[in-house]
PDB file of C-alpha atoms in Angstrom:
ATOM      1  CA  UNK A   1     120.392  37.424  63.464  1.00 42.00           C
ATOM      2  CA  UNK A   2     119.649  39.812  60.876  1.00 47.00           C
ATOM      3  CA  UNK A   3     122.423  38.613  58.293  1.00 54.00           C
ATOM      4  CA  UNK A   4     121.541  34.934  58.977  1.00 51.00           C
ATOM      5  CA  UNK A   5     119.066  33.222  56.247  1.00 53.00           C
ATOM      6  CA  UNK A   6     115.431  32.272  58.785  1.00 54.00           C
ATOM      7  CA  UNK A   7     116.217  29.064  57.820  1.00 56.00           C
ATOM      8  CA  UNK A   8     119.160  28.555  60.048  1.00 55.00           C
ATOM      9  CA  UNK A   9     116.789  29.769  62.549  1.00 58.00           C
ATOM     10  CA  UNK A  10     115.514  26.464  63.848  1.00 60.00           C
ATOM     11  CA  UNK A  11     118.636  25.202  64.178  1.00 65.00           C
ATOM     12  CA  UNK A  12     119.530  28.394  66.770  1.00 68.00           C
ATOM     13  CA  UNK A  13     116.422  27.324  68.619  1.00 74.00           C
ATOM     14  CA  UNK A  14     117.563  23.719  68.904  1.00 82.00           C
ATOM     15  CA  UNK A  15     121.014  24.583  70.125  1.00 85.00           C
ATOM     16  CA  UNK A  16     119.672  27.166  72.499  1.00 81.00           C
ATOM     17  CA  UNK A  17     117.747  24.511  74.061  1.00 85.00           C
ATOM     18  CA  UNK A  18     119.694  21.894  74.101  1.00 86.00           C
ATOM     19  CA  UNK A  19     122.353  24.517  76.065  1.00 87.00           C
ATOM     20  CA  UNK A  20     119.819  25.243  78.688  1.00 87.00           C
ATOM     21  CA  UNK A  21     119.556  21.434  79.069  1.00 90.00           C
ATOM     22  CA  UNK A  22     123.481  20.960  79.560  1.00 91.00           C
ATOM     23  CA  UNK A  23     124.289  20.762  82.639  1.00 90.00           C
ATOM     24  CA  UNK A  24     128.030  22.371  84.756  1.00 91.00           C
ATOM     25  CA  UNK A  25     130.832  24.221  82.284  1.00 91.00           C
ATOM     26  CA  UNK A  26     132.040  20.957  80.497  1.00 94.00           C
ATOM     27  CA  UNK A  27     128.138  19.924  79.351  1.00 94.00           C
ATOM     28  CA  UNK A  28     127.760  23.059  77.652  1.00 94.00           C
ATOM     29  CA  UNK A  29     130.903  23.241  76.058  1.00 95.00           C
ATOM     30  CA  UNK A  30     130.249  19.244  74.535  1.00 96.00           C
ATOM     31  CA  UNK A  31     126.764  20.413  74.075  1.00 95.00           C
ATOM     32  CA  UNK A  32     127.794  23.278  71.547  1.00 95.00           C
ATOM     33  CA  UNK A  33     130.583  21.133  69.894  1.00 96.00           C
ATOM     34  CA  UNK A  34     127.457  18.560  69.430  1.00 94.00           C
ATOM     35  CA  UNK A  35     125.327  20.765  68.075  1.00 93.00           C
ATOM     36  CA  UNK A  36     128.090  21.898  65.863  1.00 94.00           C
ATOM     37  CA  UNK A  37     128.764  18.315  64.470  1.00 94.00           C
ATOM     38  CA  UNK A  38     125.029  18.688  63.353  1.00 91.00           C
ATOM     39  CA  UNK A  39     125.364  21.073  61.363  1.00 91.00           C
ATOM     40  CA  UNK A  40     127.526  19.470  58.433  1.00 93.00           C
ATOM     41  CA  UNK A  41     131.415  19.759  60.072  1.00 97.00           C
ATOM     42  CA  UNK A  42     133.353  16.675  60.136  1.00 98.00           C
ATOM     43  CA  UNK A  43     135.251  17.724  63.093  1.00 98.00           C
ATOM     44  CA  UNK A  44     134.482  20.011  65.682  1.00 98.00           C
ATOM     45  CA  UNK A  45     136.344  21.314  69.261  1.00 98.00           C
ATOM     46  CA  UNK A  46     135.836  24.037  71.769  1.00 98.00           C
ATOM     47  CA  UNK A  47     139.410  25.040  73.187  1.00 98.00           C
ATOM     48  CA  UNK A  48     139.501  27.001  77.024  1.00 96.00           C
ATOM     49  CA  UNK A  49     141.586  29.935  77.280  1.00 95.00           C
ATOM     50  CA  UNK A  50     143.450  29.209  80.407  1.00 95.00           C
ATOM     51  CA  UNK A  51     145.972  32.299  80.249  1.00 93.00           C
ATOM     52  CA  UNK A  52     146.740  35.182  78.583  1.00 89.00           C
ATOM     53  CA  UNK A  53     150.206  35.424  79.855  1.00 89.00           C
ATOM     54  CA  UNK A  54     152.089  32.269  79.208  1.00 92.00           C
ATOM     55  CA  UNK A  55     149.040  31.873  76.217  1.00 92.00           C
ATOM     56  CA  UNK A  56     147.795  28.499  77.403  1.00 96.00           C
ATOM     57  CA  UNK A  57     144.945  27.199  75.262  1.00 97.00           C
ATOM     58  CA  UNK A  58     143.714  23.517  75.961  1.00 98.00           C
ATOM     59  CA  UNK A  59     141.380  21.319  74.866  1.00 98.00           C
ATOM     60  CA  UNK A  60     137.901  20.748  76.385  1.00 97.00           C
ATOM     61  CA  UNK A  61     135.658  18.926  74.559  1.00 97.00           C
ATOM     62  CA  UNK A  62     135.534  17.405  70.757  1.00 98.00           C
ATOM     63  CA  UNK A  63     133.933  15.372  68.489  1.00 97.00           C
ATOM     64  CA  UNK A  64     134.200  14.099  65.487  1.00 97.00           C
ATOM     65  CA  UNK A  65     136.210  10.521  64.021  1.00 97.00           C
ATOM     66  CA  UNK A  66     138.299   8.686  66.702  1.00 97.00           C
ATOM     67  CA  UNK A  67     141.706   9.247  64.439  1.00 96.00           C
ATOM     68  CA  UNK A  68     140.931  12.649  63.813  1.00 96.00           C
ATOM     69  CA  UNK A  69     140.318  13.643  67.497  1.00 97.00           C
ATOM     70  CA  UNK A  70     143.606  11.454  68.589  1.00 96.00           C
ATOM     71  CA  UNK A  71     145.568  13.964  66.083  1.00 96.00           C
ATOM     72  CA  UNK A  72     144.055  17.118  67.537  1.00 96.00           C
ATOM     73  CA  UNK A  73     146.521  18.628  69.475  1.00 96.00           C
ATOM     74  CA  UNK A  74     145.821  18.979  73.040  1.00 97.00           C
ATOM     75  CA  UNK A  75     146.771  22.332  73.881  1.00 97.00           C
ATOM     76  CA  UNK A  76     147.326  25.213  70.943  1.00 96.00           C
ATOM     77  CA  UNK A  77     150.187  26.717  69.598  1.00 93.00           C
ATOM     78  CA  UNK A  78     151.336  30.082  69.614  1.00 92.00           C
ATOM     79  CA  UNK A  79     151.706  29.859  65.946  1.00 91.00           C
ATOM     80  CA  UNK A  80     148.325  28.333  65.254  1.00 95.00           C
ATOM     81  CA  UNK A  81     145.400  29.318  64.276  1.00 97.00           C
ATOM     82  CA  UNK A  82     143.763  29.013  67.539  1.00 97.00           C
ATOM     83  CA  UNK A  83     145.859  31.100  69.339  1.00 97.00           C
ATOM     84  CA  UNK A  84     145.688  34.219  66.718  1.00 96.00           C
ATOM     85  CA  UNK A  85     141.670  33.474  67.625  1.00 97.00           C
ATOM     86  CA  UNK A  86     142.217  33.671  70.825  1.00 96.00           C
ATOM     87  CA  UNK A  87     144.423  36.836  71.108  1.00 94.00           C
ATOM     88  CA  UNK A  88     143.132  38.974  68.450  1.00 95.00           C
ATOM     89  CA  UNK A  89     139.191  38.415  69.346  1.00 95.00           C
ATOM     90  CA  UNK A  90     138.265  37.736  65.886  1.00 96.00           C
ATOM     91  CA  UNK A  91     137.238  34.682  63.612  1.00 97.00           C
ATOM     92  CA  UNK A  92     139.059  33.022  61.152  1.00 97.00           C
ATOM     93  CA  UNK A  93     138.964  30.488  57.912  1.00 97.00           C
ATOM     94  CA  UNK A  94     142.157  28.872  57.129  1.00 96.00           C
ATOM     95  CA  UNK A  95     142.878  26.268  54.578  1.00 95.00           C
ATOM     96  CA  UNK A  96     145.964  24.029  53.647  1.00 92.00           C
ATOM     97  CA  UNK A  97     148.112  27.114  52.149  1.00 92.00           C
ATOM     98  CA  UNK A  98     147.218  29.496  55.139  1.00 94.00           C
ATOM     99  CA  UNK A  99     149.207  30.465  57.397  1.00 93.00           C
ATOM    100  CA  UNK A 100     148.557  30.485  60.290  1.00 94.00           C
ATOM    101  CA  UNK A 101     146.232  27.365  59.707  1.00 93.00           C
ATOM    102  CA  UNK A 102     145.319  24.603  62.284  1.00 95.00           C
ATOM    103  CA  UNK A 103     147.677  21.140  62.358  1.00 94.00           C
ATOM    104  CA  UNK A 104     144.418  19.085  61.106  1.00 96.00           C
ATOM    105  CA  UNK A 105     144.368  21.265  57.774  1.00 96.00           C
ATOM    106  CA  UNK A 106     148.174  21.279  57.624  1.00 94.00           C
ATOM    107  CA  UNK A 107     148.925  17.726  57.730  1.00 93.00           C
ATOM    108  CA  UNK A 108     145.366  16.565  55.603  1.00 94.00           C
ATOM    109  CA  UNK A 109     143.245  15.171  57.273  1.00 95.00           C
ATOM    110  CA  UNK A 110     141.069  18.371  56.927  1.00 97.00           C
ATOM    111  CA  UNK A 111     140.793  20.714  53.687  1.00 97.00           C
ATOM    112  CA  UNK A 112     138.952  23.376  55.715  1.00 97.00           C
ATOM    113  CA  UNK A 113     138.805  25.205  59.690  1.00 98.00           C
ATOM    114  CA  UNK A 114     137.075  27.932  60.943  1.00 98.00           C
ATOM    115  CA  UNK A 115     138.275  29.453  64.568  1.00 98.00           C
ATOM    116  CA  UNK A 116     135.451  31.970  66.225  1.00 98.00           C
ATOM    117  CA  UNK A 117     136.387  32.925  69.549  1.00 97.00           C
ATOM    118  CA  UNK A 118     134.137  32.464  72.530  1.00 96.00           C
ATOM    119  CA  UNK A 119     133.801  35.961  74.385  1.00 92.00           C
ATOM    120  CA  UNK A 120     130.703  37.239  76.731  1.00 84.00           C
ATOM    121  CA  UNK A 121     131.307  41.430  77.506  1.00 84.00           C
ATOM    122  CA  UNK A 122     134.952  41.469  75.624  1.00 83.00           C
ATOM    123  CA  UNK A 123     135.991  38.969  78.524  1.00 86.00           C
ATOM    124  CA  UNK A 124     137.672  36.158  75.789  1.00 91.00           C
ATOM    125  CA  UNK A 125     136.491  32.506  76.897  1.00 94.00           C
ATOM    126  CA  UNK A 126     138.212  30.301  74.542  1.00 96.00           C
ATOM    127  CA  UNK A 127     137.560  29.085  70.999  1.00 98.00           C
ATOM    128  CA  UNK A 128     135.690  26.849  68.834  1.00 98.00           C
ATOM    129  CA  UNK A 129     137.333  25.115  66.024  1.00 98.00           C
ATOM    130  CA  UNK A 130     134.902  23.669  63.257  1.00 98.00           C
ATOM    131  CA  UNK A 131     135.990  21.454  60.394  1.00 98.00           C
ATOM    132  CA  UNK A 132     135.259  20.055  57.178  1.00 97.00           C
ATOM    133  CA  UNK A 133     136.995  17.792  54.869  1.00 97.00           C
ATOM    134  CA  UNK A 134     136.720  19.412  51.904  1.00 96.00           C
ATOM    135  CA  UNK A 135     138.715  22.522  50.917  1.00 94.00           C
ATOM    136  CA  UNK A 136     136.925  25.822  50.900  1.00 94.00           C
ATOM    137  CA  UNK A 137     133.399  24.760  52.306  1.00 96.00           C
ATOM    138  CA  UNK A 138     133.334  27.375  54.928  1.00 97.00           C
ATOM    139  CA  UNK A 139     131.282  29.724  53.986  1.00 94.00           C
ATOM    140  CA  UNK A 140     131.093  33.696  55.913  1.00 93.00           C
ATOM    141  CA  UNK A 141     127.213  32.471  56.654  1.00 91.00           C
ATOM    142  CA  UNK A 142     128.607  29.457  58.238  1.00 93.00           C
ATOM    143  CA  UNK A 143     131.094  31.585  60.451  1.00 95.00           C
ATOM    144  CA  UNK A 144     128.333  33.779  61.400  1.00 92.00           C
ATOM    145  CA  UNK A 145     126.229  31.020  62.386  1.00 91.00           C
ATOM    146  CA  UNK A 146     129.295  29.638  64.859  1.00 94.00           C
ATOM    147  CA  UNK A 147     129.141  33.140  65.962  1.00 93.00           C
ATOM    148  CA  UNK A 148     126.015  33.336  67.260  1.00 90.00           C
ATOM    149  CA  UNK A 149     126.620  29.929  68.649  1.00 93.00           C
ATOM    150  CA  UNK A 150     129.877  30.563  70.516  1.00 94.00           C
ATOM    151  CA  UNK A 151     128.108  34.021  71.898  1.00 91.00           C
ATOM    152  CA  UNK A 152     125.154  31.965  73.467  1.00 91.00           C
ATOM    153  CA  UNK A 153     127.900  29.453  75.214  1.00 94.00           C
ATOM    154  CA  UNK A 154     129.905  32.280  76.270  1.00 92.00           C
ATOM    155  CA  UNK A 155     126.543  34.079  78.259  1.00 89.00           C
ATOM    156  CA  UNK A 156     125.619  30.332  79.189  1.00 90.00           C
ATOM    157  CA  UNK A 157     128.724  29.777  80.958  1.00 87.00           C
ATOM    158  CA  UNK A 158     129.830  33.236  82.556  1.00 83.00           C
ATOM    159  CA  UNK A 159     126.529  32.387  84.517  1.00 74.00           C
ATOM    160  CA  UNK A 160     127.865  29.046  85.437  1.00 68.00           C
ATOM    161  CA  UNK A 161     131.212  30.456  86.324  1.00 62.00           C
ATOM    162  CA  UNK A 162     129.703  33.120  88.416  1.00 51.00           C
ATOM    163  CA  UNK A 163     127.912  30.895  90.461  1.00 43.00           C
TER     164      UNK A 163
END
């Protein structure tokens, strides 16, 4: 919180309590990619880590324009961006000439993605992917902020998972 402007504050707050509201795994993972959506990306997804060994990374929950969320792939490559996420534990920004980058960037209909995985005690969750049209308009404040967002769903739903 303490590299984060207090003006993204409120928007924390809202999130938090619109997670609290969400009800069973699924509603909190379409809760955060909601909340996401809010905050200026054009297309947003939260992918479940399913296995380590075969990687198996699939799609949960997404929103954003009907043809862009028919193009998302389904389940993540091991070449993409979401899988690197996913193994190595740390976030990413990839554009069109990146590589690894994510198949929305690749082919055009996106100019910009940010990956931040979802992880509660080192235990790795899964990972949201965030979004925007336009080429280099993810900022490092706006990875933080999906940061802090992807750590509140990952406490939010090891509780529901422990149940």
């Amino acid at each position: 919180l303490e590299t984060l402007r207090a003006d993204s504050l409120p928007a924390v707050r809202d999130f938090a309590k619109q997670l609290r509201k969400a009800t069973g795994e699924y509603g909190k993972q379409q809760a955060t990619v909601t909340a996401c959506m809010d905050m200026d990306y054009d297309y947003v997804a939260f992918y479940r880590l399913e296995s380590q060994a075969p990687l198996r990374i699939t799609l949960k929950a997404q929103d954003g324009p009907p043809n862009v969320q028919s193009m998302a792939p389904k389940q993540a490559s091991p070449s993409d961006i979401i899988a690197s996420v996913a193994q190595s534990g740390h976030s990413r920004i990839g554009g069109p000439d990146d590589e690894p980058t994510h198949v929305l960037v690749k082919h055009g209909q996106m100019g910009a993605v940010v990956c931040v995985p979802v992880m509660v005690s080192g235990n790795r969750y899964g990972v949201l992917v965030a979004c925007r049209q336009a080429a280099n308009a993810i900022s490092q404040e706006n990875v933080l902020m999906l940061e802090l967002i992807s750590s509140q769903l990952a406490a939010a739903v090891s509780k529901e998972i422990i149940r």
